Coordinates of C-alpha atoms and ligand atoms in Angstrom, one line a residue:
X404 CA 103.1 126.2 113.1
X405 CA 100.6 128.8 114.3
X406 CA 100.0 129.0 118.0
X407 CA 96.5 127.9 117.5
X408 CA 93.6 128.4 115.2
X409 CA 90.1 129.4 116.2
X410 CA 87.4 129.2 113.6
X411 CA 83.9 130.7 113.9
X412 CA 83.7 129.2 117.4
X413 CA 86.2 127.9 119.9
X414 CA 85.4 124.3 120.6
X415 CA 87.8 123.7 123.4
X416 CA 87.7 127.0 125.2
X417 CA 89.0 125.7 128.5
X418 CA 92.1 124.2 126.9
X419 CA 95.1 126.3 126.0
X420 CA 98.1 125.3 123.9
X421 CA 99.6 122.1 125.4
X422 CA 103.1 122.6 126.7
X423 CA 105.9 120.5 127.9
X424 CA 106.2 120.6 131.7
X425 CA 108.5 117.7 132.4
X426 CA 108.1 114.4 134.3
X427 CA 107.3 116.0 137.6
X428 CA 104.3 117.9 136.4
X429 CA 100.9 116.8 137.6
X430 CA 99.0 118.8 135.0
X431 CA 97.0 116.3 133.0
X432 CA 97.0 118.8 130.1
X433 CA 100.8 119.0 129.8
X434 CA 103.5 116.8 128.2
X435 CA 105.7 115.0 130.7
X436 CA 108.1 113.5 128.2
X437 CA 107.3 114.8 124.7
X438 CA 109.5 117.9 124.3
X439 CA 109.1 118.7 120.6
X440 CA 112.3 120.7 120.2
X441 CA 114.6 118.4 122.2
X442 CA 117.3 116.9 120.2
X443 CA 117.6 113.1 120.2
X444 CA 120.7 112.1 118.1
X445 CA 120.7 114.3 115.0
X446 CA 117.0 115.2 114.9
X447 CA 114.4 117.0 117.1
X448 CA 111.8 114.8 118.8
X449 CA 109.0 116.3 116.6
X450 CA 111.0 115.3 113.5
X451 CA 111.7 111.8 114.7
X452 CA 108.1 111.1 115.7
X453 CA 106.0 113.0 113.1
X454 CA 102.8 112.6 115.0
X455 CA 99.5 112.8 113.1
X456 CA 95.9 112.9 114.3
X457 CA 93.3 110.6 112.8
X458 CA 90.2 112.6 111.7
X459 CA 87.8 109.6 111.9
X460 CA 88.4 108.6 115.5
X461 CA 88.8 112.0 116.9
X462 CA 86.1 114.0 115.1
X463 CA 83.7 111.5 113.6
X464 CA 83.4 108.7 116.1
X465 CA 80.6 109.2 118.6
X466 CA 81.2 106.4 121.1
X467 CA 78.5 104.1 119.7
X468 CA 79.2 100.4 119.9
X469 CA 77.1 97.3 119.0
X470 CA 75.4 97.5 122.4
X471 CA 74.5 101.2 122.6
X472 CA 74.1 104.5 120.9
X473 CA 76.3 107.6 120.8
X474 CA 77.8 108.9 124.1
X475 CA 79.9 111.7 122.6
X476 CA 77.8 114.6 121.6
X477 CA 80.3 116.7 119.8
X478 CA 79.2 120.4 119.4
X479 CA 80.5 120.4 115.9
X480 CA 78.0 117.7 115.0
X481 CA 75.0 118.6 117.2
X482 CA 75.3 122.3 116.4
X483 CA 74.7 122.0 112.6
X484 CA 71.6 122.0 110.5
X485 CA 72.9 120.1 107.5
X486 CA 75.6 117.4 107.0
X487 CA 77.7 119.9 105.0
X488 CA 77.4 122.5 107.8
X489 CA 78.5 119.8 110.2
X490 CA 81.5 119.0 108.0
X491 CA 82.5 122.7 108.0
X492 CA 82.2 123.0 111.8
X493 CA 84.1 119.7 112.3
X494 CA 87.0 121.0 110.3
X495 CA 87.2 124.1 112.4
X496 CA 87.2 121.9 115.6
X497 CA 89.9 119.6 114.0
X498 CA 92.3 122.4 113.2
X499 CA 91.8 124.0 116.6
X500 CA 92.6 120.6 118.1
X501 CA 95.7 120.0 116.0
X502 CA 97.2 123.4 116.8
X503 CA 96.4 123.3 120.5
X504 CA 98.0 119.9 120.7
X505 CA 100.9 120.9 118.6
X506 CA 100.7 118.0 116.1
X507 CA 101.8 119.0 112.6
X508 CA 100.1 116.2 110.6
X509 CA 96.6 114.6 110.1
X510 CA 95.0 111.8 108.1
X511 CA 91.5 111.4 106.7
X512 CA 89.1 109.3 104.7
X513 CA 87.0 111.1 102.1
X514 CA 83.8 110.5 104.1
X515 CA 85.3 111.7 107.4
X516 CA 85.7 115.2 105.8
X517 CA 82.6 115.5 103.7
X518 CA 79.3 113.6 103.5
X519 CA 78.3 111.4 100.5
X520 CA 76.0 113.2 98.1
X521 CA 73.1 111.8 96.1
X522 CA 75.4 111.1 93.1
X523 CA 79.1 110.4 92.7
X524 CA 79.4 113.9 91.2
X525 CA 77.8 115.5 94.2
X526 CA 80.0 113.5 96.6
X527 CA 83.0 114.8 94.7
X528 CA 81.7 118.4 94.9
X529 CA 81.1 118.0 98.7
X530 CA 84.6 116.7 99.2
X531 CA 86.2 119.5 97.2
X532 CA 84.3 122.2 99.1
X533 CA 85.9 120.9 102.3
X534 CA 89.3 120.4 100.5
X535 CA 89.3 124.1 99.6
X536 CA 88.7 124.9 103.3
X537 CA 91.4 122.5 104.4
X538 CA 93.9 124.0 102.0
X539 CA 93.3 127.4 103.6
X540 CA 93.5 126.1 107.1
X541 CA 96.7 124.1 106.3
X542 CA 98.3 127.3 105.0
X543 CA 97.2 129.3 108.0
X544 CA 98.3 126.8 110.6
X545 CA 101.2 125.0 109.0
X546 CA 99.5 121.6 109.6
X547 CA 100.1 119.1 106.8
X548 CA 98.3 116.1 105.4
X549 CA 100.2 112.9 106.2
X550 CA 98.0 110.7 104.0
X551 CA 94.5 110.5 102.6
X552 CA 92.3 107.5 101.9
X553 CA 88.9 106.5 100.8
X554 CA 86.3 104.9 103.0
X555 CA 85.1 102.0 100.7
X556 CA 83.9 99.8 103.5
X557 CA 81.2 101.5 105.6
X558 CA 78.4 102.0 103.1
X559 CA 76.1 99.0 102.7
X560 CA 77.0 98.8 99.0
X561 CA 80.5 97.6 100.1
X562 CA 79.2 94.7 102.2
X563 CA 80.8 92.2 99.8
X564 CA 84.0 94.3 99.3
X565 CA 85.1 97.2 97.1
X566 CA 87.9 96.2 94.6
X567 CA 87.3 92.6 95.4
X568 CA 83.5 92.8 95.1
X569 CA 81.9 90.0 93.0
X570 CA 79.8 92.7 91.3
X571 CA 81.5 94.9 88.8
X572 CA 79.2 97.9 89.4
X573 CA 80.5 98.1 93.0
X574 CA 84.1 98.1 91.9
X575 CA 83.4 101.0 89.5
X576 CA 81.7 103.0 92.4
X577 CA 84.7 102.3 94.6
X578 CA 86.8 103.8 91.8
X579 CA 84.8 107.0 91.9
X580 CA 85.8 107.4 95.5
X581 CA 89.5 106.3 95.2
X582 CA 90.1 108.6 92.2
X583 CA 88.6 111.6 94.0
X584 CA 90.4 110.8 97.2
X585 CA 93.7 110.7 95.3
X586 CA 92.8 114.0 93.7
X587 CA 92.0 115.5 97.2
X588 CA 95.3 114.1 98.5
X589 CA 97.3 115.7 95.7
X590 CA 95.4 119.0 96.1
X591 CA 96.3 119.1 99.8
X592 CA 100.0 118.2 99.3
X593 CA 99.4 114.8 101.0
X594 CA 102.6 113.0 101.7
X595 CA 101.2 109.5 101.2
X596 CA 98.0 107.7 100.1
X597 CA 96.8 104.7 102.1
X598 CA 94.8 101.6 101.2
X599 CA 93.4 99.7 104.2
X600 CA 91.7 96.6 103.0
X601 CA 88.4 97.1 104.8
X602 CA 86.2 94.4 103.4
X603 CA 88.8 93.2 100.9
X604 CA 88.6 89.6 102.1
X605 CA 86.0 87.0 102.5
X606 CA 83.6 85.6 105.1
X607 CA 83.4 82.1 103.6
X608 CA 85.3 80.2 100.9
X609 CA 82.1 78.5 99.9
X610 CA 80.9 81.6 98.0
X611 CA 84.3 83.1 97.1
X612 CA 86.6 82.9 94.1
X613 CA 89.8 83.7 96.0
X614 CA 92.1 84.0 93.0
X615 CA 89.8 86.3 91.1
X616 CA 89.4 88.6 94.1
X617 CA 93.1 88.9 94.6
X618 CA 93.7 89.5 90.9
X619 CA 91.1 92.2 91.0
X620 CA 92.6 93.8 94.1
X621 CA 95.9 94.0 92.3
X622 CA 94.3 95.3 89.1
X623 CA 92.5 98.1 91.1
X624 CA 95.7 99.1 93.0
X625 CA 97.7 99.2 89.7
X626 CA 95.1 101.5 88.2
X627 CA 95.2 103.7 91.3
X628 CA 99.0 103.8 91.2
X629 CA 99.0 104.8 87.5
X630 CA 96.3 107.5 88.0
X631 CA 98.2 109.0 91.0
X632 CA 101.6 109.0 89.1
X633 CA 100.0 110.5 86.0
X634 CA 98.6 113.3 88.1
X635 CA 101.9 114.1 89.8
X636 CA 101.5 112.2 93.1
X637 CA 105.1 111.4 94.1
X638 CA 104.6 110.0 97.6
X639 CA 104.3 106.4 98.6
X640 CA 101.1 104.4 98.3
X641 CA 100.6 102.5 101.5
X642 CA 98.9 99.2 102.2
X643 CA 97.8 98.8 105.8
X644 CA 97.9 95.1 106.7
X645 CA 95.2 93.6 108.9
X646 CA 94.3 89.9 109.3
X647 CA 90.6 90.0 110.1
X648 CA 87.7 92.3 111.1
X649 CA 85.5 93.2 109.5
X650 CA 85.9 90.2 107.2
X651 CA 86.9 86.8 108.6
X652 CA 90.0 86.7 106.5
X653 CA 91.5 89.8 104.8
X654 CA 93.9 89.5 101.9
X655 CA 96.3 92.0 103.5
X656 CA 96.8 89.7 106.4
X657 CA 100.2 90.9 107.7
X658 CA 103.5 92.5 106.5
X659 CA 104.9 89.3 105.1
X660 CA 101.7 88.5 103.2
X661 CA 101.4 92.0 101.7
X662 CA 105.1 92.1 100.7
X663 CA 104.6 88.8 98.8
X664 CA 101.4 90.2 97.2
X665 CA 103.0 93.4 96.1
X666 CA 106.0 91.6 94.6
X667 CA 103.8 89.0 92.9
X668 CA 101.8 91.7 91.1
X669 CA 104.7 94.1 90.4
X670 CA 103.6 96.8 92.8
X671 CA 106.7 96.8 95.0
X672 CA 108.3 100.0 93.6
X673 CA 105.4 102.3 94.5
X674 CA 103.9 100.7 97.6
X675 CA 105.1 100.7 101.2
X676 CA 103.5 99.4 104.4
X677 CA 101.5 101.3 107.0
X678 CA 101.9 99.2 110.1
X679 CA 99.2 99.3 112.8
X680 CA 100.1 98.0 116.3
X681 CA 96.6 96.6 117.0
X682 CA 96.5 94.9 113.6
X683 CA 99.9 93.2 114.3
X684 CA 98.5 91.9 117.5
X685 CA 95.4 90.5 115.7
X686 CA 97.8 88.7 113.3
X687 CA 99.6 87.1 116.3
X688 CA 102.7 89.2 116.0
X689 CA 104.4 91.9 118.0
X690 CA 104.2 95.4 116.7
X691 CA 108.0 95.5 116.4
X692 CA 107.9 92.2 114.4
X693 CA 105.7 93.8 111.8
X694 CA 108.0 96.8 111.6
X695 CA 111.1 94.8 111.3
X696 CA 109.6 92.5 108.7
X697 CA 108.6 95.5 106.6
X698 CA 112.0 97.2 107.0
X699 CA 114.0 94.0 106.3
X700 CA 112.3 93.8 102.9
X701 CA 112.6 97.5 102.2
X702 CA 108.8 98.2 102.6
X703 CA 108.9 100.3 105.9
X704 CA 106.7 103.3 105.4
X705 CA 104.4 104.7 108.1
X706 CA 102.7 103.7 111.3
X707 CA 99.2 103.7 112.8
X708 CA 100.0 104.1 116.4
X709 CA 97.6 102.5 118.8
X710 CA 97.3 99.3 120.9
X711 CA 94.9 96.4 121.4
X712 CA 93.9 94.7 124.6
X713 CA 95.7 91.4 125.2
X714 CA 92.7 90.1 127.0
X715 CA 90.5 90.1 123.9
X716 CA 90.8 89.6 120.2
X717 CA 89.4 92.6 118.5
X718 CA 90.6 96.0 117.2
X719 CA 90.1 98.1 120.3
X720 CA 92.2 101.0 118.9
X721 CA 93.3 102.3 122.3
X722 CA 95.9 104.9 122.7
X723 CA 99.4 103.5 123.2
X724 CA 100.7 103.5 126.7
X725 CA 103.2 100.7 127.0
X726 CA 106.8 102.0 127.1
X727 CA 108.2 98.6 126.4
X728 CA 106.1 98.4 123.2
X729 CA 106.9 101.9 122.1
X730 CA 110.6 101.4 122.8
X731 CA 110.8 98.2 120.8
X732 CA 108.8 99.9 118.0
X733 CA 111.0 103.0 118.0
X734 CA 114.1 100.8 118.0
X735 CA 112.9 99.1 114.9
X736 CA 112.0 102.4 113.3
X737 CA 115.4 104.0 114.1
X738 CA 117.2 100.9 112.7
X739 CA 115.1 101.3 109.6
X740 CA 116.5 104.8 109.2
X741 CA 113.5 106.6 110.8
X742 CA 110.6 108.2 109.0
X743 CA 110.9 110.0 105.7
X744 CA 107.4 110.6 104.3
X745 CA 105.7 108.4 107.0
X746 CA 104.7 109.3 110.5
X747 CA 103.0 108.1 113.7
X748 CA 99.2 108.4 113.1
X749 CA 97.1 108.0 116.2
X750 CA 94.6 105.5 114.7
X751 CA 93.1 105.4 118.2
X752 CA 89.9 106.3 119.9
X753 CA 89.0 107.4 123.4
X754 CA 86.7 105.0 125.2
X755 CA 82.9 105.2 125.0
X756 CA 82.7 106.5 128.6
X757 CA 85.5 109.1 128.1
X758 CA 83.0 112.0 127.7
X759 CA 84.8 115.1 128.9
X760 CA 86.1 117.4 126.2
X761 CA 89.6 117.2 127.8
X762 CA 89.7 113.4 127.4
X763 CA 90.6 113.7 123.7
X764 CA 93.6 115.8 124.6
X765 CA 94.6 113.7 127.5
X766 CA 94.6 110.6 125.3
X767 CA 96.8 112.1 122.7
X768 CA 99.1 113.6 125.3
X769 CA 99.6 110.1 126.8
X770 CA 100.2 108.5 123.4
X771 CA 102.8 111.2 122.5
X772 CA 104.5 110.9 125.8
X773 CA 104.6 107.1 125.4
X774 CA 106.3 107.4 122.0
X775 CA 108.7 110.1 123.3
X776 CA 109.8 107.7 126.0
X777 CA 110.0 104.9 123.4
X778 CA 112.3 107.2 121.3
X779 CA 114.5 108.0 124.3
X780 CA 114.9 104.3 125.1
X781 CA 115.5 103.3 121.5
X782 CA 118.2 106.0 121.3
X783 CA 119.7 104.7 124.6
X784 CA 119.8 101.2 123.2
X785 CA 121.7 102.4 120.2
X786 CA 124.0 104.9 122.0
X787 CA 124.8 102.7 124.9
X788 CA 125.5 100.0 122.4
X789 CA 125.5 96.9 124.6
X790 CA 122.5 95.3 122.9
X791 CA 123.5 96.0 119.3
X792 CA 127.0 94.9 120.0
X793 CA 125.7 91.6 121.4
X794 CA 123.6 91.0 118.3
X795 CA 126.6 91.9 116.0
X796 CA 128.9 89.5 117.9
X797 CA 126.2 86.7 117.7
X798 CA 126.7 86.6 114.0
X799 CA 130.4 87.2 113.9
X800 CA 131.3 83.7 112.6
X801 CA 130.0 85.0 109.3
X802 CA 132.5 87.9 109.1
X803 CA 135.6 86.0 108.0
X804 CA 136.7 82.8 106.3
X805 CA 134.2 80.1 105.3
X806 CA 131.4 81.9 107.2
X807 CA 131.9 85.0 105.1
X808 CA 132.0 82.9 101.9
X809 CA 128.6 81.3 102.8
X810 CA 127.2 84.7 103.7
X811 CA 128.1 86.1 100.3
X812 CA 126.6 83.1 98.5
X813 CA 130.0 81.9 97.4
X814 CA 129.6 78.2 98.4
X815 CA 127.8 75.0 97.4
X816 CA 125.9 72.7 99.7
X817 CA 128.6 70.1 99.2
X818 CA 131.3 72.5 100.4
X819 CA 129.2 73.6 103.3
X820 CA 128.5 70.0 104.4
X821 CA 132.2 69.1 103.9
X822 CA 133.1 71.9 106.4
X823 CA 130.5 70.6 108.9
X824 CA 131.7 67.0 108.5
X825 CA 135.3 67.9 109.0
X826 CA 134.6 70.0 112.1
X827 CA 132.5 67.3 113.8
X828 CA 129.9 67.8 116.5
X829 CA 132.0 68.9 119.6
X830 CA 130.2 71.8 121.4
X831 CA 129.2 73.7 118.3
X832 CA 125.8 75.5 118.8
X833 CA 125.9 75.5 122.6
X834 CA 126.2 79.3 122.9
X835 CA 123.8 81.3 125.1
X836 CA 121.3 83.6 123.4
X837 CA 121.3 85.7 126.5
X838 CA 117.7 86.8 126.1
X839 CA 117.1 87.4 129.8
X840 CA 120.4 89.4 130.2
X841 CA 119.3 91.6 127.3
X842 CA 115.8 92.0 128.6
X843 CA 117.2 93.1 132.0
X844 CA 119.3 95.7 130.3
X845 CA 116.3 97.0 128.5
X846 CA 114.3 97.1 131.8
X847 CA 117.2 99.0 133.4
X848 CA 117.0 101.6 130.6
X849 CA 113.3 101.9 131.1
X850 CA 113.5 102.4 134.8
X851 CA 116.5 104.8 134.7
X852 CA 114.7 107.0 132.2
Ligands
XUL2032 C1 90.8 100.0 110.5 C2 91.9 100.9 110.3 C3 91.6 102.1 109.4 C4 92.7 102.5 108.5 C5 92.4 103.5 107.5 O1 91.2 98.9 111.4 O2 93.0 100.8 110.8 O3 91.1 103.1 110.1 O4 93.8 103.0 109.3 O5 91.3 103.2 106.6
CO2033 CO1 94.7 102.0 110.9

C-alpha cells in the first residue's frame, strides 16, 4: 500500500500517516492497539481484521438530521462547481483518507461515488467516469474494493420499495442501477456485492401483498445473481439483515429470517450475510448472536462494524468502542474460520457536532483499536482454552454410547424415551451452566490486556 496519496489538493494537510504508538501513547492520532503487522495466531492483525471505510458516511454525509441542516462542510463538496466535479474531489479526499489511515479496503453505493444523471444512460456514464478514476487510484495506492452496492432507497421514486415496489416501472428502474453497480463492482475487482433491503418491506399490511413482494424480491435477486455470474463475478453476494427503519418491517429482518428466505428461494449457494452490529441490536439480538447464527448455517460473510445506543431504538451508526462486544464478535468470527472475502466495514458516522477534520480519523482509529483489542481477547479465549474446554465438556455426554448414537441420528424416539425411563429422574440435569464463572474469566482477560 502506498504511504499516502495526494490528489490535486491535500484535504487533511495537518494529518500525517497514522502510526501505531502503543497503549501508553496520548496522541489522539495514533493507534494504541491496532498494530497492523503484529501476528495474532497465524495471521497479521491487518489480515484478520480486513478493515474497510464506508464511502457514504465518511465522504457524503453532512451531519444533517431531521431537526437541522448540514454541519459538516466538506471542502470536497463546497469547493466544486458541479456535482461531477464534487464527485471527483470527493474521490481524491477518500483515497487520501484511506491511505493516511492505512485501511486497505472501502465500500460504496453507486450514488455515493457519482451523481444521478437526467437519464439512466447518463447515470451510468457518470458512474463509469468515476469508476475509471477509482481504478487508477486503486492501482496507485493498493486500496481495494470490499464490496459495491446500489442505493435504491434514497430517491423519492423508491418510497414504496425497489424490487418489492407495487409498480413494475420502479422495479425496472432499480434494475438499471443494480446492473450498473454490479458492472462497476466487477470493473473494480470488488470482492463482494451487497444488497441491503432499504425500503424492501412495508409500512402497513392493509395496503401490502406480502407474498407477492417477497416473491418479487427473490426474483430480482436471482436475476442479479445470474447477471453477475454471467459477467464473471465470482465473489459472494451479501444480504445485510435489518428488521426495521426506514420501513416498519423489513423482509430481511435478521440472520435467521434471511437464511430461511435464501434457502426457500434457492439462493443459498451464492448469497452470504453481511451482519451489522446496530441492525442486530434493532432486531433484539446481540451482535455475536447474529454472527454465530450466520456461521452455524454456513452463511457467514462480512460485517458492517458499528454500534447502536442501548438507550434508544434507532440506527445511530456510531463507531464501535465496546471491547466486550468486539471480543465476543471476534470470537464468533475466529470460530467461523475468520474472514475470506469479507471484512470489517465501518458503516459508522461521526456525530453531527463532530466538526473538526481530525474527528473522522479519531473515530476510525477508535473503531480499529476496539476491534484490535477484540481480536486479542478472542485469541486469548481460544489459546488459554478454559472457556472452549468448558463448552466442550458441557456437551460431552454426546461423545460416546447412547448420547453419540442420538447425536448421529441413529435412534428412534421410542429408544430415546426408553433410555430416559430406565435411568429415572435422580439428579439428571442439575449441572451448573457456570455463566458467571465464564463471564469473570472473560473480564479478567479484558482487564489483563
Ligand atoms: C443502512 C445500512 C446501509 C448498508 C448499505 O442501515 O446499513 O448503509 O450497509 O446499503
Ligand atoms: Co450497513
